[in-house]
Every structure is written in C-alpha cells, then in structure tokens.
Tab-separated table of C-alpha atoms and ligand atoms in Angstrom:
chain	number	residue	atom	x	y	z
J	201	UNK	CA	-0.031	-0.026	0.082
J	202	UNK	CA	0.942	3.524	-0.431
J	203	UNK	CA	2.202	5.286	2.763
J	204	UNK	CA	4.260	8.059	4.269
J	205	UNK	CA	6.873	6.101	6.275
J	206	UNK	CA	10.072	6.776	8.228
J	207	UNK	CA	13.105	4.482	8.835
J	208	UNK	CA	14.842	6.722	11.346
J	209	UNK	CA	14.317	9.616	13.590
J	210	UNK	CA	15.067	13.120	12.341
J	211	UNK	CA	13.516	16.281	10.895
J	212	UNK	CA	10.598	16.325	8.312
J	213	UNK	CA	12.960	15.118	5.673
J	214	UNK	CA	12.861	11.508	7.171
J	215	UNK	CA	9.276	11.203	6.070
J	216	UNK	CA	8.953	9.273	2.736
J	217	UNK	CA	6.084	8.722	0.513
J	218	UNK	CA	6.135	5.167	-1.084
J	219	UNK	CA	5.308	1.557	-0.922
J	220	UNK	CA	5.168	-0.336	2.432
J	221	UNK	CA	4.007	-3.847	3.128
J	222	UNK	CA	0.567	-3.724	4.717
J	223	UNK	CA	0.205	-5.591	7.986
J	224	UNK	CA	-2.205	-8.681	8.300
J	225	UNK	CA	-5.576	-8.486	9.513
J	226	UNK	CA	-6.027	-10.617	12.636
J	227	UNK	CA	-9.215	-12.337	13.473
J	228	UNK	CA	-10.542	-9.493	15.620
J	229	UNK	CA	-9.148	-6.664	13.589
J	230	UNK	CA	-10.796	-4.418	10.927
J	231	UNK	CA	-9.225	-3.173	7.755
J	232	UNK	CA	-9.824	0.598	7.147
J	233	UNK	CA	-9.499	2.412	3.893
J	234	UNK	CA	-8.139	5.609	5.389
J	235	UNK	CA	-9.734	8.795	4.240
J	236	UNK	CA	-8.344	11.386	6.583
J	237	UNK	CA	-5.658	11.338	9.209
J	238	UNK	CA	-4.951	14.476	11.513
J	239	UNK	CA	-1.490	15.431	12.707
J	240	UNK	CA	-0.730	15.717	16.402
J	241	UNK	CA	2.205	17.186	18.183
J	242	UNK	CA	2.874	13.561	19.256
J	243	UNK	CA	3.711	12.814	15.608
J	244	UNK	CA	6.415	15.581	15.586
J	245	UNK	CA	7.864	14.057	18.873
J	246	UNK	CA	7.901	10.514	17.476
J	247	UNK	CA	9.507	11.526	14.195
J	248	UNK	CA	12.185	13.217	16.174
J	249	UNK	CA	12.357	10.482	18.784
J	250	UNK	CA	12.307	12.812	21.595
J	251	UNK	CA	10.136	12.826	24.860
J	252	UNK	CA	10.301	9.202	25.348
J	253	UNK	CA	9.011	8.181	21.894
J	254	UNK	CA	12.076	6.224	20.528
J	255	UNK	CA	11.174	3.664	18.067
J	256	UNK	CA	13.046	0.420	17.615
J	257	UNK	CA	13.260	0.393	13.816
J	258	UNK	CA	13.259	-2.962	12.263
J	259	UNK	CA	11.502	-1.778	9.247
J	260	UNK	CA	9.632	1.257	8.014
J	261	UNK	CA	7.332	2.877	10.487
J	262	UNK	CA	4.092	4.757	9.716
J	263	UNK	CA	2.918	7.510	11.908
J	264	UNK	CA	-0.697	8.898	12.459
J	265	UNK	CA	-3.098	8.420	15.458
J	266	UNK	CA	-6.376	10.187	14.512
J	267	UNK	CA	-7.876	8.375	11.590
J	268	UNK	CA	-11.313	8.132	9.836
J	269	UNK	CA	-12.375	5.902	6.876
J	270	UNK	CA	-14.389	3.163	5.705
J	271	UNK	CA	-14.313	-0.575	6.716
J	272	UNK	CA	-13.205	-2.654	3.825
J	273	UNK	CA	-12.294	-5.888	5.542
J	274	UNK	CA	-12.504	-7.657	8.929
J	275	UNK	CA	-11.335	-10.733	10.721
J	276	UNK	CA	-13.526	-13.888	11.309
J	277	UNK	CA	-14.519	-12.959	14.909
J	278	UNK	CA	-15.620	-9.355	14.454
J	279	UNK	CA	-19.276	-8.724	15.308
J	280	UNK	CA	-21.484	-5.710	14.956
J	281	UNK	CA	-19.569	-3.941	12.150
J	282	UNK	CA	-20.177	-4.004	8.483
J	283	UNK	CA	-18.138	-3.643	5.353
J	284	UNK	CA	-18.572	-0.017	4.010
J	285	UNK	CA	-19.345	1.691	7.452
J	286	UNK	CA	-17.885	5.011	8.016
J	287	UNK	CA	-15.775	4.992	11.036
J	288	UNK	CA	-13.498	6.958	13.331
J	289	UNK	CA	-10.663	5.241	15.218
J	290	UNK	CA	-10.098	5.603	18.845
J	291	UNK	CA	-6.275	6.149	18.843
J	292	UNK	CA	-5.914	4.677	22.088
J	293	UNK	CA	-6.443	0.790	22.093
J	294	UNK	CA	-7.147	-1.051	25.335
J	295	UNK	CA	-7.396	-4.687	25.811
J	296	UNK	CA	-10.966	-4.863	26.933
J	297	UNK	CA	-10.263	-7.999	28.936
J	298	UNK	CA	-8.214	-6.674	32.068
J	299	UNK	CA	-10.049	-5.833	35.533
J	300	UNK	CA	-9.855	-2.069	34.612
J	301	UNK	CA	-11.120	-2.383	31.187
J	302	UNK	CA	-14.013	-4.520	32.353
J	303	UNK	CA	-14.838	-1.805	35.091
J	304	UNK	CA	-14.897	0.843	32.364
J	305	UNK	CA	-11.770	2.622	33.702
J	306	UNK	CA	-9.889	1.850	30.549
J	307	UNK	CA	-7.487	4.651	31.242
J	308	UNK	CA	-5.585	2.246	33.653
J	309	UNK	CA	-5.245	-0.588	31.054
J	310	UNK	CA	-1.582	-1.769	31.234
J	311	UNK	CA	-1.909	-3.234	27.782
J	312	UNK	CA	-3.047	0.125	26.151
J	313	UNK	CA	-1.489	1.012	22.793
J	314	UNK	CA	-1.589	4.252	20.705
J	315	UNK	CA	-2.280	3.908	16.943
J	316	UNK	CA	0.817	4.786	14.991
J	317	UNK	CA	3.065	4.158	18.082
J	318	UNK	CA	4.219	0.556	17.958
J	319	UNK	CA	1.826	-0.584	15.154
J	320	UNK	CA	1.377	1.255	11.705
J	321	UNK	CA	-0.747	4.589	11.959
J	322	UNK	CA	-2.944	6.436	9.586
J	323	UNK	CA	-0.363	8.202	7.151
J	324	UNK	CA	-1.366	5.299	4.651
J	325	UNK	CA	-4.029	4.040	2.306
J	326	UNK	CA	-5.054	1.415	4.852
J	327	UNK	CA	-4.997	0.946	8.566
J	328	UNK	CA	-5.600	-2.319	10.665
J	329	UNK	CA	-6.913	-1.891	14.134
J	330	UNK	CA	-8.860	-3.932	16.754
J	331	UNK	CA	-12.568	-3.815	15.994
J	332	UNK	CA	-13.087	-2.567	19.452
J	333	UNK	CA	-11.293	0.694	18.478
J	334	UNK	CA	-13.763	1.889	15.853
J	335	UNK	CA	-16.787	4.053	16.313
J	336	UNK	CA	-19.391	4.490	13.517
J	337	UNK	CA	-19.767	8.096	12.601
J	338	UNK	CA	-22.966	9.927	11.390
J	339	UNK	CA	-23.517	10.972	7.626
J	340	UNK	CA	-23.460	14.605	8.972
J	341	UNK	CA	-19.771	14.162	9.848
J	342	UNK	CA	-17.378	14.223	7.000
J	343	UNK	CA	-13.906	12.320	7.274
J	344	UNK	CA	-11.642	15.383	7.738
J	345	UNK	CA	-13.925	16.812	10.487
J	346	UNK	CA	-14.093	13.262	12.217
J	347	UNK	CA	-10.254	12.764	12.110
J	348	UNK	CA	-9.641	16.073	13.699
J	349	UNK	CA	-11.596	15.120	16.791
J	350	UNK	CA	-10.271	12.278	19.020
J	351	UNK	CA	-6.769	13.410	20.272
J	352	UNK	CA	-7.926	16.984	21.083
J	353	UNK	CA	-11.558	16.523	22.184
J	354	UNK	CA	-10.968	13.299	24.313
J	355	UNK	CA	-8.662	14.952	26.878
J	356	UNK	CA	-10.716	18.064	26.947
J	357	UNK	CA	-13.909	16.066	27.385
J	358	UNK	CA	-12.214	14.074	30.225
J	359	UNK	CA	-10.803	17.034	31.940
J	360	UNK	CA	-13.655	19.381	31.768
J	361	UNK	CA	-16.863	17.238	31.545
J	362	UNK	CA	-16.010	13.993	33.239
J	363	UNK	CA	-13.407	14.708	35.809
J	364	UNK	CA	-13.702	18.393	36.735
J	365	UNK	CA	-17.449	18.432	36.253
J	366	UNK	CA	-17.332	21.888	35.100
J	367	UNK	CA	-20.620	23.726	35.865
J	368	UNK	CA	-22.400	26.531	33.827
J	369	UNK	CA	-21.793	29.069	36.435
J	370	UNK	CA	-17.953	28.418	36.549
J	371	UNK	CA	-15.090	29.877	34.655
J	372	UNK	CA	-12.519	27.893	32.992
J	373	UNK	CA	-9.064	28.908	31.654
J	374	UNK	CA	-8.072	27.558	28.128
J	375	UNK	CA	-4.498	28.427	27.451
J	376	UNK	CA	-2.989	28.300	23.856
J	377	UNK	CA	-6.439	28.772	22.303
J	378	UNK	CA	-5.019	28.284	18.736
J	379	UNK	CA	-3.736	24.735	19.458
J	380	UNK	CA	-5.961	21.651	18.825
J	381	UNK	CA	-6.705	21.089	22.402
J	382	UNK	CA	-7.380	24.833	22.839
J	383	UNK	CA	-10.034	24.943	20.104
J	384	UNK	CA	-11.687	21.789	21.426
J	385	UNK	CA	-11.683	22.875	25.008
J	386	UNK	CA	-13.321	26.257	24.279
J	387	UNK	CA	-16.155	24.462	22.488
J	388	UNK	CA	-16.648	21.697	25.142
J	389	UNK	CA	-16.542	24.334	27.953
J	390	UNK	CA	-19.116	26.774	26.134
J	391	UNK	CA	-21.251	24.347	24.129
J	392	UNK	CA	-21.548	21.348	26.465
J	393	UNK	CA	-20.956	22.772	29.999
J	394	UNK	CA	-22.316	26.259	29.219
J	395	UNK	CA	-19.295	27.701	31.404
J	396	UNK	CA	-17.499	31.072	30.962
J	397	UNK	CA	-14.331	30.663	29.123
J	398	UNK	CA	-11.169	32.748	29.315
J	399	UNK	CA	-8.767	31.879	26.698
J	400	UNK	CA	-5.178	32.906	26.211
J	401	UNK	CA	-3.169	33.213	22.990
J	402	UNK	CA	-0.390	35.221	21.386
J	403	UNK	CA	-1.606	37.293	18.310
J	404	UNK	CA	-4.525	39.566	17.450
J	405	UNK	CA	-5.583	37.131	14.566
J	406	UNK	CA	-5.673	34.095	17.072
J	407	UNK	CA	-7.543	36.265	19.583
J	408	UNK	CA	-10.247	36.859	17.014
J	409	UNK	CA	-10.498	33.368	16.148
J	410	UNK	CA	-10.703	32.194	19.766
J	411	UNK	CA	-13.715	34.604	20.221
J	412	UNK	CA	-15.281	33.277	17.022
J	413	UNK	CA	-15.403	29.729	18.326
J	414	UNK	CA	-16.909	30.743	21.648
J	415	UNK	CA	-14.355	32.239	23.990
J	416	UNK	CA	-16.029	34.847	26.221
J	417	UNK	CA	-12.718	36.602	26.929
J	418	UNK	CA	-9.222	36.211	25.282
J	419	UNK	CA	-5.958	37.452	26.813
J	420	UNK	CA	-2.777	38.144	24.829
J	421	UNK	CA	-0.350	36.576	27.185
J	422	UNK	CA	2.695	38.342	25.453
J	423	UNK	CA	1.011	41.807	26.172
J	424	UNK	CA	-0.625	41.222	29.467
J	425	UNK	CA	-0.005	39.465	32.676
J	426	UNK	CA	-2.337	36.244	32.509
J	427	UNK	CA	-2.616	35.860	36.155
J	428	UNK	CA	-3.544	39.467	36.829
J	429	UNK	CA	-6.139	39.604	33.944
J	430	UNK	CA	-7.727	36.418	35.330
J	431	UNK	CA	-8.165	37.970	38.724
J	432	UNK	CA	-9.678	41.141	36.897
J	433	UNK	CA	-12.061	39.199	34.840
J	434	UNK	CA	-13.300	37.041	37.759
J	435	UNK	CA	-13.623	39.903	40.324
J	436	UNK	CA	-10.524	38.523	42.213
J	437	UNK	CA	-11.979	35.182	42.657
J	438	UNK	CA	-9.769	33.230	40.025
J	439	UNK	CA	-10.734	30.354	37.651
J	440	UNK	CA	-12.613	27.344	38.852
J	441	UNK	CA	-11.139	24.941	36.118
J	442	UNK	CA	-7.970	24.981	34.070
J	443	UNK	CA	-7.147	22.743	31.148
J	444	UNK	CA	-3.455	22.787	31.043
J	445	UNK	CA	-1.850	21.368	27.969
J	446	UNK	CA	1.239	23.803	28.233
J	447	UNK	CA	2.973	22.907	31.501
J	448	UNK	CA	5.751	24.908	33.379
J	449	UNK	CA	5.065	28.270	31.857
J	450	UNK	CA	1.204	28.111	32.413
J	451	UNK	CA	1.421	26.829	36.179
J	452	UNK	CA	3.912	29.684	36.987
J	453	UNK	CA	1.580	32.303	35.265
J	454	UNK	CA	-1.677	31.196	36.882
J	455	UNK	CA	-1.215	29.183	40.059
J	456	UNK	CA	-1.980	32.161	42.242
J	457	UNK	CA	-5.184	32.738	39.987
J	458	UNK	CA	-7.079	29.736	41.011
J	459	UNK	CA	-10.515	29.903	42.754
J	460	UNK	CA	-11.335	28.070	46.030
J	461	UNK	CA	-12.036	24.562	45.039
J	462	UNK	CA	-10.409	24.868	41.644
J	463	UNK	CA	-9.592	21.830	39.534
J	464	UNK	CA	-6.356	21.947	37.621
J	465	UNK	CA	-6.254	19.184	34.781
J	466	UNK	CA	-3.060	18.502	32.914
J	467	UNK	CA	-2.992	16.834	29.453
J	468	UNK	CA	0.234	18.135	27.981
J	469	UNK	CA	3.411	19.889	29.002
J	470	UNK	CA	4.777	21.525	25.750
J	471	UNK	CA	6.619	24.319	27.523
J	472	UNK	CA	8.109	21.994	30.230
J	473	UNK	CA	7.201	19.522	33.015
J	474	UNK	CA	8.585	20.906	36.013
J	475	UNK	CA	6.781	23.101	38.566
J	476	UNK	CA	6.941	24.386	42.271
J	477	UNK	CA	3.877	23.352	44.039
J	478	UNK	CA	2.679	25.368	47.037
J	479	UNK	CA	1.337	22.430	49.004
J	480	UNK	CA	-0.294	24.745	51.634
J	481	UNK	CA	-2.447	26.232	48.998
J	482	UNK	CA	-3.640	22.795	48.041
J	483	UNK	CA	-5.363	22.166	51.221
J	484	UNK	CA	-6.361	25.511	52.448
J	485	UNK	CA	-7.764	26.468	49.068
J	486	UNK	CA	-9.219	22.891	48.419
J	487	UNK	CA	-7.310	22.684	45.173
J	488	UNK	CA	-7.238	19.503	43.024
J	489	UNK	CA	-4.498	18.659	40.480
J	490	UNK	CA	-4.889	15.738	38.186
J	491	UNK	CA	-3.569	14.428	34.911
J	492	UNK	CA	-5.311	12.697	31.981
J	493	UNK	CA	-4.000	11.002	28.913
J	494	UNK	CA	-6.750	10.917	26.311
J	495	UNK	CA	-10.123	9.549	27.486
J	496	UNK	CA	-12.624	6.661	27.481
J	497	UNK	CA	-14.375	5.138	24.568
J	498	UNK	CA	-17.555	6.423	26.092
J	499	UNK	CA	-16.183	10.017	26.050
J	500	UNK	CA	-15.434	9.556	22.186
J	501	UNK	CA	-18.859	8.161	21.617
J	502	UNK	CA	-20.384	11.371	23.129
J	503	UNK	CA	-17.961	13.651	21.306
J	504	UNK	CA	-19.061	11.987	17.984
J	505	UNK	CA	-22.654	12.482	18.876
J	506	UNK	CA	-22.243	16.270	19.579
J	507	UNK	CA	-20.077	16.696	16.519
J	508	UNK	CA	-22.789	14.931	14.387
J	509	UNK	CA	-25.511	17.474	15.700
J	510	UNK	CA	-23.070	20.544	15.167
J	511	UNK	CA	-22.423	21.320	18.674
J	512	UNK	CA	-18.710	20.587	18.475
J	513	UNK	CA	-16.682	21.059	15.529
J	514	UNK	CA	-13.121	20.124	14.664
J	515	UNK	CA	-11.239	23.238	13.713
J	516	UNK	CA	-9.257	22.430	10.609
J	517	UNK	CA	-6.549	24.824	9.570
J	518	UNK	CA	-5.539	23.050	6.414
J	519	UNK	CA	-5.845	19.802	4.552
J	520	UNK	CA	-2.866	18.099	2.653
J	521	UNK	CA	-2.668	15.164	0.327
J	522	UNK	CA	-1.014	12.217	2.024
J	523	UNK	CA	2.113	12.568	-0.026
J	524	UNK	CA	2.598	16.137	1.319
J	525	UNK	CA	2.855	14.875	5.028
J	526	UNK	CA	6.472	16.250	5.090
J	527	UNK	CA	5.159	19.789	4.330
J	528	UNK	CA	2.377	19.385	6.821
J	529	UNK	CA	5.082	18.481	9.499
J	530	UNK	CA	7.144	21.612	8.516
J	531	UNK	CA	4.002	23.768	8.868
J	532	UNK	CA	3.106	22.327	12.324
J	533	UNK	CA	6.773	22.997	13.577
J	534	UNK	CA	6.360	26.631	12.303
J	535	UNK	CA	3.334	27.129	14.808
J	536	UNK	CA	1.665	29.284	12.140
J	537	UNK	CA	-1.817	27.649	12.448
J	538	UNK	CA	-5.069	27.613	14.195
J	539	UNK	CA	-6.499	24.223	14.661
J	540	UNK	CA	-5.771	20.939	13.096
J	541	UNK	CA	-3.557	19.946	10.032
J	542	UNK	CA	-5.205	16.963	8.339
J	543	UNK	CA	-3.970	14.523	5.708
J	544	UNK	CA	-6.448	13.419	3.177
J	545	UNK	CA	-6.249	10.077	1.278
J	546	UNK	CA	-7.887	9.776	-2.209
F	660	ZN	ZN1	-7.253	-3.620	29.684
C-alpha cells in the first residue's frame, strides 16, 4: 500500500512517500480504507524520537493516530460492524479484558497502545486496528472533521466534563487557544458545560478566532499578565477549572489565580514539565490537580454524537494530500496555524 513512512528519527526529511508492506488483518481486527488522518504534536515528537518516543526500527514505521475512513475488511470473529461502514478510530486501544477495562476505567489498562506508536498509523491508504477501537460516524460528519476530533477532544472532554465536572456558572481557563486542544476545550466548555471561557493566545488574529469559536474573553499573554487578567475578569475570585496542555509556563503564570475549590487538569506539558507546588494552598484552598491522557471510549462516543449534531466542530486549519505529509510537519513546527492539520487520502 502507499504510505508515508520513516526508517529513522530526524527532521521532516525522514518522512518518505512510497510503498510499504501492509500488516495482516487478525481475527478480531478491521481493515480501514483511510480517508483522513490528523496530525498531532505527538507525531512530531515521534518523528524526532524525543520525549520518550524512541522507536526500535526493524523496518519502516508509519505515524498517525487520528484516523477516519471506511471499513473494507475484517477478521472472522468481528461482530457488529459492516463492510462500508464509515468509522472513526479511537487512537488509544485498550485490551477490553483486564479488570480495569471490564470496570470501564480503561485509562488504567496496562496493555494500552496508541495507533501509530508501535503498530502502523494512518499516514497510509489502509489501517488495521482492533474492531473494539472503531466508532461509527453519522453521515453529517465528514472524514476530515471526524479525524480532527479524537486526540484533542478526548482529553478536553475527560478533564472538563467527566473529571472536573465543570458547571455552567463556573469559569474555565483555556490556554494556547490556537492549538488543537485549545480549540476543542473552548467548545466543550461553552457548548457542552455552558461555562464562561477565558482563553489565552499570542496574536491579534488568534484572539479573534478564539472569540469566533466561543471564548468569552481572550488574553494576549505576550502583552498582558495572564494571572492578573484572570483576577480582573473574575472579580478577584480566580478560575474554577484549568485545562493545562502547556505545563511549566502556564503553572507559573496562573497558580495564584485559582478559585477556591479549583480543579487543575493537565493533559500536556509542551513548555516544560517541572513546577513548584505550594502544598499549603492545596489544602487551604481545596485545590485539585490531576492528569489525564486521552479519555474513555464512552467520551469519544459522546464527542462524535455532539459533532454530528453540530455542537462541537473540529477546527481544521488546512488539509494536505497524504504525499505532502512532510510539508504538513514543517507547517506544524512553524506554529503558524489555528486548529488541526489533516492529511487526506484519495
Ligand atoms: Zn485492559
């Protein structure tokens, strides 16, 4: 099959478009004709081999976690799915057999895998995944929209809706509003929880776009002190919930601008992963800090439903044909985008 593969770590130049051997379909797998695959920052880390993503190359590797397409084949023991079904892949595969998976707390599955991590991902014509990893998508959801959902909406849903239980009368901070998680979190907070959203970003243009997708207030963190602005906008109270995918820089800027009872959820540390914690404030101010990595299948099912009726929307900055994956990586590294970059496969 045609794919964009890599045989060593490095810059965008290690991505090559060509033929690779397609993996076998196991008895409980489905074979998907890929139609769209969204890029994630994890793809850049894995390409470079940084942040604990070293790959043991014993052949070509194909990246790509967020994949949509049509089912074109399946193993003998697959039930409940049909050839031709339009599906979205949950990038995080879990065993569905261990005590955690059986209890529904799939995030603790010790056998969990990510699509495009060890097995081949979606920068290809075809993708083989366990049948338990696919969700049918409604006709109202196109493939590019669908592929732009999982990796940014699942942690957003997990942090804001399921874990923090964000309420309509509360205020949430969404940093880096132009990133994939930022664009997802603004919508989940506004359109699902009905909360007030303070977003932060770095340029006039990005500020306007953040307002367009639902932020109530946007702070340009280059021009203004984010912590002080939060205090101003909340009458000194601070924010009730933070969805932090930034790490060190954000914690340093806002840890004194958290409301009593604030919940601080972390799903990424792009600016650094060390922080000084004021333990006293944790108990006197009833603060909760927690981390999430993606979410549960049930989260994705709900995200697909709300995307299908238009309450949530994947914000797509640009699409590229599969063979231009290298260009897409270069653009993502240049940080000059608002929303997702998505590869399409004809
Ligand atoms: Zn499991």
